[in-house]
Amino acid sequence: METTLIDVHDDAVCARAYDVIIASKGHERPWNEPPSLAETLVEWRHVDDAERMEMWGAFDGDDLVGVASLWLPLSDNTTMAWFDVQVDPAHRGRGAGSALVERLVERAREEGRVTMVVDFLVPPESEGHDYRRFAERHGFHLSNTEIMRHLRLPVDEELLARHAEQARPRWEGAYRLETHVGGVPEHLQESLCAVMNQLAVDAPTGDIAFEEESLTPARYREYLEVTSAQGRVRLTTVAVHEDSGDVVAYTDLMLPSGAPGVAWQWGTLVHRDHRGRRLGMALKVENLRRLQADHPERQRVVTGNDDTNAWMVSINEDLGFQIVELCPAYQRSLA
């Protein structure tokens, strides 16, 4: 089994890599609705000054049977590396996954990284699952588990109205809610980035120690351009503190262009100085209302939370999210 760096500008190789990844991620997961090849290529070919990405292929002769992605942060968390390994289900058990992991460990060490992190999706009852045993065989230990939940759409407006009205007395007067399509305007971007940068350190992550991120307005605008090039829609609802004019809480929904039935729940966070005012529920309700009004074709929202995050879990459960699978994160020290 040979491992080789994939040229992300080679259309034929990328098309085969995409097929391998989709086959792997869809294995025994009939609800999986992947993004299109076109929007995936935009992501693969984007050069991000804050994070370098490498793609490696495992070849059985001339046949590409496995794909691994390695992410190397360059502006924060620079001692860490994240990776993902996908092997075509028809070619598993022949060493492709192991060859790719060994290659990525070698690359992470060459880059001076001391911690590697990987996560993957498994059923709720997954003790002893093949993916877990594979990670453990390669020296990784369980560090954190997110619970993946789905919300069927549309959510009943009566339910949304009830939660919105219960939350309103806690925040009204001190904050205003705004929903933006395609990113927030420039005058809100600096304070939004400050809140978004807290997510890595404020959200529960088990024993994985993250630094605060370093998103800037310039990079935020760059990511908005990438999203636009992919044909995706980003719905963002923010809470603006009336006295300061700053964003103090946000929630994001991302709508992939090639998966018209799904919306991905991205980050949701309330600044630690503004918690206890039901802003999280208020934001989620407003964003869901906008989603349902503008995009009635979407059939479900997918989200993930650590189950120790009682605040966010309770909001999601109140809105009707149901557990579908788990996303355990495993890490390995390279020191």
mmCIF file of C-alpha atoms in Angstrom:
data_model
loop_
_atom_site.group_PDB
_atom_site.id
_atom_site.type_symbol
_atom_site.label_atom_id
_atom_site.label_comp_id
_atom_site.label_asym_id
_atom_site.label_seq_id
_atom_site.Cartn_x
_atom_site.Cartn_y
_atom_site.Cartn_z
ATOM 1 C CA MET A 1 0.000 0.000 0.000
ATOM 2 C CA GLU A 2 1.571 3.281 -1.139
ATOM 3 C CA THR A 3 0.710 6.692 0.347
ATOM 4 C CA THR A 4 1.092 9.777 -1.816
ATOM 5 C CA LEU A 5 0.252 13.449 -1.441
ATOM 6 C CA ILE A 6 -2.859 14.278 -3.486
ATOM 7 C CA ASP A 7 -2.712 17.198 -5.901
ATOM 8 C CA VAL A 8 -5.910 19.087 -5.112
ATOM 9 C CA HIS A 9 -5.794 20.689 -8.576
ATOM 10 C CA ASP A 10 -5.929 17.319 -10.352
ATOM 11 C CA ASP A 11 -9.605 17.008 -11.273
ATOM 12 C CA ALA A 12 -9.553 13.253 -11.930
ATOM 13 C CA VAL A 13 -7.774 12.346 -8.696
ATOM 14 C CA CYS A 14 -9.978 14.709 -6.693
ATOM 15 C CA ALA A 15 -13.123 13.169 -8.176
ATOM 16 C CA ARG A 16 -11.962 9.708 -7.094
ATOM 17 C CA ALA A 17 -10.942 11.031 -3.647
ATOM 18 C CA TYR A 18 -14.398 12.571 -3.252
ATOM 19 C CA ASP A 19 -16.031 9.245 -4.164
ATOM 20 C CA VAL A 20 -13.912 7.409 -1.571
ATOM 21 C CA ILE A 21 -14.804 9.912 1.153
ATOM 22 C CA ILE A 22 -18.535 9.863 0.344
ATOM 23 C CA ALA A 23 -18.639 6.060 0.245
ATOM 24 C CA SER A 24 -16.821 5.875 3.579
ATOM 25 C CA LYS A 25 -18.890 8.514 5.360
ATOM 26 C CA GLY A 26 -22.119 7.067 4.044
ATOM 27 C CA HIS A 27 -21.310 3.510 5.160
ATOM 28 C CA GLU A 28 -24.182 2.284 7.388
ATOM 29 C CA ARG A 29 -25.404 5.905 7.688
ATOM 30 C CA PRO A 30 -28.393 6.184 5.313
ATOM 31 C CA TRP A 31 -29.210 9.699 6.552
ATOM 32 C CA ASN A 32 -25.850 11.063 5.390
ATOM 33 C CA GLU A 33 -26.347 13.874 2.877
ATOM 34 C CA PRO A 34 -22.946 14.979 1.574
ATOM 35 C CA PRO A 35 -21.968 18.280 -0.005
ATOM 36 C CA SER A 36 -21.393 18.315 -3.758
ATOM 37 C CA LEU A 37 -18.061 17.697 -5.454
ATOM 38 C CA ALA A 38 -18.091 21.281 -6.754
ATOM 39 C CA GLU A 39 -18.405 22.896 -3.313
ATOM 40 C CA THR A 40 -15.928 20.400 -1.850
ATOM 41 C CA LEU A 41 -13.326 21.357 -4.455
ATOM 42 C CA VAL A 42 -13.663 25.023 -3.512
ATOM 43 C CA GLU A 43 -12.806 24.081 0.074
ATOM 44 C CA TRP A 44 -9.904 21.818 -0.893
ATOM 45 C CA ARG A 45 -8.374 24.432 -3.197
ATOM 46 C CA HIS A 46 -8.714 27.402 -0.870
ATOM 47 C CA VAL A 47 -5.361 28.480 0.566
ATOM 48 C CA ASP A 48 -5.906 29.498 4.183
ATOM 49 C CA ASP A 49 -3.043 31.477 5.739
ATOM 50 C CA ALA A 50 -4.282 30.449 9.185
ATOM 51 C CA GLU A 51 -4.387 26.681 8.563
ATOM 52 C CA ARG A 52 -2.600 24.457 6.091
ATOM 53 C CA MET A 53 -4.386 21.390 4.761
ATOM 54 C CA GLU A 54 -2.783 18.354 3.156
ATOM 55 C CA MET A 55 -4.567 15.430 1.520
ATOM 56 C CA TRP A 56 -2.924 12.037 1.282
ATOM 57 C CA GLY A 57 -4.076 9.053 -0.730
ATOM 58 C CA ALA A 58 -3.559 5.339 -0.147
ATOM 59 C CA PHE A 59 -3.106 3.519 -3.447
ATOM 60 C CA ASP A 60 -3.527 -0.200 -4.025
ATOM 61 C CA GLY A 61 -1.662 -0.384 -7.308
ATOM 62 C CA ASP A 62 -3.239 2.359 -9.419
ATOM 63 C CA ASP A 63 -6.474 2.384 -7.417
ATOM 64 C CA LEU A 64 -7.048 5.145 -4.860
ATOM 65 C CA VAL A 65 -8.740 3.355 -1.944
ATOM 66 C CA GLY A 66 -8.213 5.666 1.034
ATOM 67 C CA VAL A 67 -7.974 9.405 1.684
ATOM 68 C CA ALA A 68 -6.614 11.243 4.710
ATOM 69 C CA SER A 69 -6.786 14.964 5.430
ATOM 70 C CA LEU A 70 -4.343 16.708 7.772
ATOM 71 C CA TRP A 71 -5.013 20.188 9.171
ATOM 72 C CA LEU A 72 -2.115 22.182 10.623
ATOM 73 C CA PRO A 73 -3.153 25.403 12.428
ATOM 74 C CA LEU A 74 -0.703 28.239 11.810
ATOM 75 C CA SER A 75 -1.939 31.108 13.980
ATOM 76 C CA ASP A 76 -3.219 29.379 17.138
ATOM 77 C CA ASN A 77 -3.103 25.876 18.633
ATOM 78 C CA THR A 78 0.151 25.427 16.704
ATOM 79 C CA THR A 79 1.280 22.419 18.728
ATOM 80 C CA MET A 80 -1.717 20.432 17.467
ATOM 81 C CA ALA A 81 -2.780 18.672 14.288
ATOM 82 C CA TRP A 82 -6.242 17.465 13.306
ATOM 83 C CA PHE A 83 -6.824 14.704 10.815
ATOM 84 C CA ASP A 84 -9.449 12.521 9.187
ATOM 85 C CA VAL A 85 -9.078 9.109 7.535
ATOM 86 C CA GLN A 86 -11.606 7.584 5.136
ATOM 87 C CA VAL A 87 -11.270 4.215 3.383
ATOM 88 C CA ASP A 88 -13.605 2.896 0.697
ATOM 89 C CA PRO A 89 -15.712 0.221 2.464
ATOM 90 C CA ALA A 90 -15.002 -2.224 -0.388
ATOM 91 C CA HIS A 91 -11.261 -1.968 0.325
ATOM 92 C CA ARG A 92 -11.139 -2.016 4.105
ATOM 93 C CA GLY A 93 -9.057 -4.483 6.074
ATOM 94 C CA ARG A 94 -6.085 -4.327 3.694
ATOM 95 C CA GLY A 95 -3.920 -1.779 5.500
ATOM 96 C CA ALA A 96 -4.922 1.451 3.758
ATOM 97 C CA GLY A 97 -6.120 3.151 6.939
ATOM 98 C CA SER A 98 -3.039 2.147 8.915
ATOM 99 C CA ALA A 99 -0.713 3.308 6.157
ATOM 100 C CA LEU A 100 -2.414 6.702 6.103
ATOM 101 C CA VAL A 101 -2.313 7.135 9.880
ATOM 102 C CA GLU A 102 1.390 6.265 9.959
ATOM 103 C CA ARG A 103 2.043 8.791 7.206
ATOM 104 C CA LEU A 104 0.139 11.555 9.008
ATOM 105 C CA VAL A 105 1.882 10.874 12.321
ATOM 106 C CA GLU A 106 5.178 11.206 10.479
ATOM 107 C CA ARG A 107 4.041 14.489 8.888
ATOM 108 C CA ALA A 108 2.798 15.899 12.203
ATOM 109 C CA ARG A 109 6.151 15.144 13.825
ATOM 110 C CA GLU A 110 7.970 16.778 10.909
ATOM 111 C CA GLU A 111 5.887 19.884 11.525
ATOM 112 C CA GLY A 112 6.752 19.922 15.223
ATOM 113 C CA ARG A 113 3.262 19.034 16.449
ATOM 114 C CA VAL A 114 2.959 17.289 19.798
ATOM 115 C CA THR A 115 -0.749 16.392 19.828
ATOM 116 C CA MET A 116 -2.895 14.755 17.138
ATOM 117 C CA VAL A 117 -6.696 14.711 17.290
ATOM 118 C CA VAL A 118 -9.188 12.734 15.219
ATOM 119 C CA ASP A 119 -12.940 12.317 15.490
ATOM 120 C CA PHE A 120 -15.462 10.123 13.695
ATOM 121 C CA LEU A 121 -19.116 9.135 13.768
ATOM 122 C CA VAL A 122 -20.428 5.955 15.378
ATOM 123 C CA PRO A 123 -23.824 4.658 16.540
ATOM 124 C CA PRO A 124 -25.036 5.617 20.048
ATOM 125 C CA GLU A 125 -24.310 2.081 21.270
ATOM 126 C CA SER A 126 -20.774 1.724 19.962
ATOM 127 C CA GLU A 127 -18.608 0.227 22.669
ATOM 128 C CA GLY A 128 -15.953 -1.820 20.866
ATOM 129 C CA HIS A 129 -16.868 -0.362 17.470
ATOM 130 C CA ASP A 130 -14.315 -0.991 14.697
ATOM 131 C CA TYR A 131 -13.496 2.722 14.421
ATOM 132 C CA ARG A 132 -12.786 2.960 18.148
ATOM 133 C CA ARG A 133 -10.588 -0.137 18.120
ATOM 134 C CA PHE A 134 -8.703 1.174 15.082
ATOM 135 C CA ALA A 135 -7.923 4.466 16.862
ATOM 136 C CA GLU A 136 -6.832 2.671 20.023
ATOM 137 C CA ARG A 137 -4.562 0.298 18.090
ATOM 138 C CA HIS A 138 -2.731 3.333 16.763
ATOM 139 C CA GLY A 139 -2.099 4.837 20.187
ATOM 140 C CA PHE A 140 -5.054 7.211 20.470
ATOM 141 C CA HIS A 141 -7.180 7.505 23.593
ATOM 142 C CA LEU A 142 -10.739 8.770 24.014
ATOM 143 C CA SER A 143 -10.738 12.416 25.093
ATOM 144 C CA ASN A 144 -14.237 13.707 24.466
ATOM 145 C CA THR A 145 -17.598 12.682 23.015
ATOM 146 C CA GLU A 146 -20.115 14.896 21.283
ATOM 147 C CA ILE A 147 -23.717 13.778 20.894
ATOM 148 C CA MET A 148 -25.004 14.311 17.357
ATOM 149 C CA ARG A 149 -28.657 15.303 17.199
ATOM 150 C CA HIS A 150 -31.052 15.953 14.323
ATOM 151 C CA LEU A 151 -34.053 18.278 14.308
ATOM 152 C CA ARG A 152 -36.877 17.538 11.886
ATOM 153 C CA LEU A 153 -38.165 20.567 10.019
ATOM 154 C CA PRO A 154 -40.383 22.444 10.083
ATOM 155 C CA VAL A 155 -40.536 23.057 13.817
ATOM 156 C CA ASP A 156 -44.050 23.969 14.935
ATOM 157 C CA GLU A 157 -44.398 27.756 15.127
ATOM 158 C CA GLU A 158 -46.381 27.430 18.333
ATOM 159 C CA LEU A 159 -43.400 25.758 20.001
ATOM 160 C CA LEU A 160 -41.007 28.413 18.689
ATOM 161 C CA ALA A 161 -43.301 31.216 19.822
ATOM 162 C CA ARG A 162 -43.589 29.757 23.312
ATOM 163 C CA HIS A 163 -39.815 29.512 23.772
ATOM 164 C CA ALA A 164 -39.275 32.963 22.282
ATOM 165 C CA GLU A 165 -41.773 34.589 24.606
ATOM 166 C CA GLN A 166 -40.402 32.784 27.661
ATOM 167 C CA ALA A 167 -36.919 34.085 26.830
ATOM 168 C CA ARG A 168 -37.879 37.635 25.841
ATOM 169 C CA PRO A 169 -38.286 39.206 29.348
ATOM 170 C CA ARG A 170 -34.724 38.156 30.226
ATOM 171 C CA TRP A 171 -33.023 40.019 27.361
ATOM 172 C CA GLU A 172 -35.402 42.602 25.937
ATOM 173 C CA GLY A 173 -34.296 46.212 26.415
ATOM 174 C CA ALA A 174 -30.635 45.406 26.972
ATOM 175 C CA TYR A 175 -30.038 43.648 23.642
ATOM 176 C CA ARG A 176 -31.406 43.524 20.125
ATOM 177 C CA LEU A 177 -31.479 40.477 17.845
ATOM 178 C CA GLU A 178 -30.384 40.735 14.219
ATOM 179 C CA THR A 179 -30.363 38.041 11.531
ATOM 180 C CA HIS A 180 -27.969 38.347 8.595
ATOM 181 C CA VAL A 181 -27.579 36.290 5.414
ATOM 182 C CA GLY A 182 -24.054 35.771 4.110
ATOM 183 C CA GLY A 183 -22.298 37.115 7.195
ATOM 184 C CA VAL A 184 -22.692 40.108 9.484
ATOM 185 C CA PRO A 185 -21.875 43.662 8.281
ATOM 186 C CA GLU A 186 -18.380 45.011 8.802
ATOM 187 C CA HIS A 187 -19.218 47.183 11.808
ATOM 188 C CA LEU A 188 -20.157 44.035 13.762
ATOM 189 C CA GLN A 189 -17.366 41.773 12.596
ATOM 190 C CA GLU A 190 -14.695 42.650 15.169
ATOM 191 C CA SER A 191 -16.942 41.946 18.161
ATOM 192 C CA LEU A 192 -18.389 38.841 16.488
ATOM 193 C CA CYS A 193 -14.887 37.451 15.951
ATOM 194 C CA ALA A 194 -14.062 38.092 19.613
ATOM 195 C CA VAL A 195 -17.031 35.964 20.655
ATOM 196 C CA MET A 196 -16.342 33.252 18.068
ATOM 197 C CA ASN A 197 -12.743 32.983 19.280
ATOM 198 C CA GLN A 198 -13.999 31.958 22.719
ATOM 199 C CA LEU A 199 -15.811 28.887 21.411
ATOM 200 C CA ALA A 200 -12.770 26.601 21.481
ATOM 201 C CA VAL A 201 -12.035 27.358 25.138
ATOM 202 C CA ASP A 202 -15.576 27.772 26.484
ATOM 203 C CA ALA A 203 -17.258 24.715 24.942
ATOM 204 C CA PRO A 204 -16.545 21.454 26.823
ATOM 205 C CA THR A 205 -13.818 19.440 25.073
ATOM 206 C CA GLY A 206 -12.880 16.774 27.615
ATOM 207 C CA ASP A 207 -9.126 16.603 28.163
ATOM 208 C CA ILE A 208 -8.258 18.242 24.831
ATOM 209 C CA ALA A 209 -6.696 21.580 25.767
ATOM 210 C CA PHE A 210 -7.430 24.270 23.183
ATOM 211 C CA GLU A 211 -6.113 27.814 23.009
ATOM 212 C CA GLU A 212 -8.463 30.659 22.173
ATOM 213 C CA GLU A 213 -8.700 31.009 18.421
ATOM 214 C CA SER A 214 -7.474 34.028 16.462
ATOM 215 C CA LEU A 215 -10.161 34.751 13.876
ATOM 216 C CA THR A 216 -9.915 38.306 12.537
ATOM 217 C CA PRO A 217 -12.447 40.338 10.536
ATOM 218 C CA ALA A 218 -10.231 39.991 7.451
ATOM 219 C CA ARG A 219 -10.198 36.206 7.724
ATOM 220 C CA TYR A 220 -13.908 36.174 8.513
ATOM 221 C CA ARG A 221 -14.566 38.027 5.247
ATOM 222 C CA GLU A 222 -12.286 35.597 3.415
ATOM 223 C CA TYR A 223 -14.315 32.656 4.732
ATOM 224 C CA LEU A 224 -17.519 34.390 3.638
ATOM 225 C CA GLU A 225 -16.083 34.614 0.115
ATOM 226 C CA VAL A 226 -15.318 30.886 0.181
ATOM 227 C CA THR A 227 -18.865 30.137 1.326
ATOM 228 C CA SER A 228 -20.250 32.282 -1.498
ATOM 229 C CA ALA A 229 -18.050 30.519 -4.068
ATOM 230 C CA GLN A 230 -19.415 27.196 -2.816
ATOM 231 C CA GLY A 231 -22.983 28.358 -3.345
ATOM 232 C CA ARG A 232 -23.722 27.916 0.350
ATOM 233 C CA VAL A 233 -26.004 30.098 2.444
ATOM 234 C CA ARG A 234 -24.926 31.224 5.912
ATOM 235 C CA LEU A 235 -27.628 32.379 8.317
ATOM 236 C CA THR A 236 -26.329 34.215 11.380
ATOM 237 C CA THR A 237 -28.386 35.611 14.223
ATOM 238 C CA VAL A 238 -26.556 37.803 16.723
ATOM 239 C CA ALA A 239 -27.406 39.545 19.975
ATOM 240 C CA VAL A 240 -26.109 43.124 19.999
ATOM 241 C CA HIS A 241 -25.592 44.782 23.368
ATOM 242 C CA GLU A 242 -27.459 48.075 23.180
ATOM 243 C CA ASP A 243 -25.068 50.037 25.418
ATOM 244 C CA SER A 244 -21.847 49.010 23.671
ATOM 245 C CA GLY A 245 -23.079 48.151 20.175
ATOM 246 C CA ASP A 246 -21.039 44.921 20.333
ATOM 247 C CA VAL A 247 -22.072 41.427 19.353
ATOM 248 C CA VAL A 248 -22.159 39.398 22.562
ATOM 249 C CA ALA A 249 -23.786 36.182 21.275
ATOM 250 C CA TYR A 250 -24.262 34.443 17.942
ATOM 251 C CA THR A 251 -25.553 31.321 16.234
ATOM 252 C CA ASP A 252 -24.763 30.123 12.703
ATOM 253 C CA LEU A 253 -26.602 27.818 10.314
ATOM 254 C CA MET A 254 -24.805 26.698 7.146
ATOM 255 C CA LEU A 255 -26.823 25.440 4.182
ATOM 256 C CA PRO A 256 -24.753 23.362 1.747
ATOM 257 C CA SER A 257 -25.634 23.803 -1.915
ATOM 258 C CA GLY A 258 -25.266 20.143 -2.847
ATOM 259 C CA ALA A 259 -27.276 18.779 0.085
ATOM 260 C CA PRO A 260 -30.619 20.583 -0.210
ATOM 261 C CA GLY A 261 -32.346 18.707 2.599
ATOM 262 C CA VAL A 262 -30.006 19.559 5.444
ATOM 263 C CA ALA A 263 -28.794 22.564 7.423
ATOM 264 C CA TRP A 264 -25.672 22.317 9.547
ATOM 265 C CA GLN A 265 -25.709 24.006 12.938
ATOM 266 C CA TRP A 266 -22.311 25.606 13.326
ATOM 267 C CA GLY A 267 -21.225 27.571 16.387
ATOM 268 C CA THR A 268 -23.517 28.984 19.053
ATOM 269 C CA LEU A 269 -22.035 30.947 21.933
ATOM 270 C CA VAL A 270 -23.001 33.630 24.423
ATOM 271 C CA HIS A 271 -20.148 35.729 25.818
ATOM 272 C CA ARG A 272 -19.465 34.697 29.391
ATOM 273 C CA ASP A 273 -20.320 38.205 30.663
ATOM 274 C CA HIS A 274 -23.807 38.071 29.139
ATOM 275 C CA ARG A 275 -25.049 34.637 30.118
ATOM 276 C CA GLY A 276 -28.160 33.884 32.154
ATOM 277 C CA ARG A 277 -30.451 36.004 29.959
ATOM 278 C CA ARG A 278 -31.814 33.227 27.690
ATOM 279 C CA LEU A 279 -29.999 34.709 24.709
ATOM 280 C CA GLY A 280 -29.042 31.250 23.438
ATOM 281 C CA MET A 281 -32.653 30.140 23.091
ATOM 282 C CA ALA A 282 -33.713 33.492 21.638
ATOM 283 C CA LEU A 283 -31.011 33.354 18.974
ATOM 284 C CA LYS A 284 -31.750 29.776 17.970
ATOM 285 C CA VAL A 285 -35.463 30.440 17.645
ATOM 286 C CA GLU A 286 -34.880 33.501 15.441
ATOM 287 C CA ASN A 287 -32.425 31.651 13.201
ATOM 288 C CA LEU A 288 -34.797 28.673 12.836
ATOM 289 C CA ARG A 289 -37.643 31.005 11.921
ATOM 290 C CA ARG A 290 -35.533 32.604 9.191
ATOM 291 C CA LEU A 291 -34.435 29.173 7.945
ATOM 292 C CA GLN A 292 -38.000 27.913 7.701
ATOM 293 C CA ALA A 293 -39.285 31.085 6.062
ATOM 294 C CA ASP A 294 -36.561 31.348 3.415
ATOM 295 C CA HIS A 295 -35.665 27.695 2.860
ATOM 296 C CA PRO A 296 -38.718 25.438 3.245
ATOM 297 C CA GLU A 297 -36.891 22.733 1.271
ATOM 298 C CA ARG A 298 -34.623 22.009 4.251
ATOM 299 C CA GLN A 299 -35.847 18.958 6.152
ATOM 300 C CA ARG A 300 -33.518 18.749 9.142
ATOM 301 C CA VAL A 301 -30.839 20.503 11.163
ATOM 302 C CA VAL A 302 -27.762 18.578 12.319
ATOM 303 C CA THR A 303 -25.888 19.612 15.457
ATOM 304 C CA GLY A 304 -23.378 18.221 17.940
ATOM 305 C CA ASN A 305 -22.773 19.011 21.594
ATOM 306 C CA ASP A 306 -20.807 17.576 24.454
ATOM 307 C CA ASP A 307 -23.410 16.134 26.810
ATOM 308 C CA THR A 308 -21.777 17.941 29.727
ATOM 309 C CA ASN A 309 -22.826 21.215 28.085
ATOM 310 C CA ALA A 310 -26.111 21.155 29.973
ATOM 311 C CA TRP A 311 -27.114 24.654 28.881
ATOM 312 C CA MET A 312 -26.954 23.955 25.140
ATOM 313 C CA VAL A 313 -28.261 20.398 25.443
ATOM 314 C CA SER A 314 -31.360 21.636 27.255
ATOM 315 C CA ILE A 315 -32.018 24.222 24.529
ATOM 316 C CA ASN A 316 -31.672 21.626 21.792
ATOM 317 C CA GLU A 317 -33.880 19.128 23.577
ATOM 318 C CA ASP A 318 -36.533 21.792 24.187
ATOM 319 C CA LEU A 319 -36.531 22.536 20.459
ATOM 320 C CA GLY A 320 -36.963 18.851 19.600
ATOM 321 C CA PHE A 321 -33.499 17.641 18.603
ATOM 322 C CA GLN A 322 -33.136 13.840 18.779
ATOM 323 C CA ILE A 323 -29.969 11.769 19.299
ATOM 324 C CA VAL A 324 -28.801 10.005 16.112
ATOM 325 C CA GLU A 325 -25.135 9.137 16.653
ATOM 326 C CA LEU A 326 -21.958 9.981 18.573
ATOM 327 C CA CYS A 327 -18.810 11.836 17.553
ATOM 328 C CA PRO A 328 -15.984 10.677 19.836
ATOM 329 C CA ALA A 329 -12.672 12.544 19.675
ATOM 330 C CA TYR A 330 -9.435 10.668 20.239
ATOM 331 C CA GLN A 331 -6.013 12.179 20.776
ATOM 332 C CA ARG A 332 -2.426 10.977 20.803
ATOM 333 C CA SER A 333 0.640 12.613 22.260
ATOM 334 C CA LEU A 334 3.646 12.696 19.937
ATOM 335 C CA ALA A 335 6.026 14.035 22.577
#
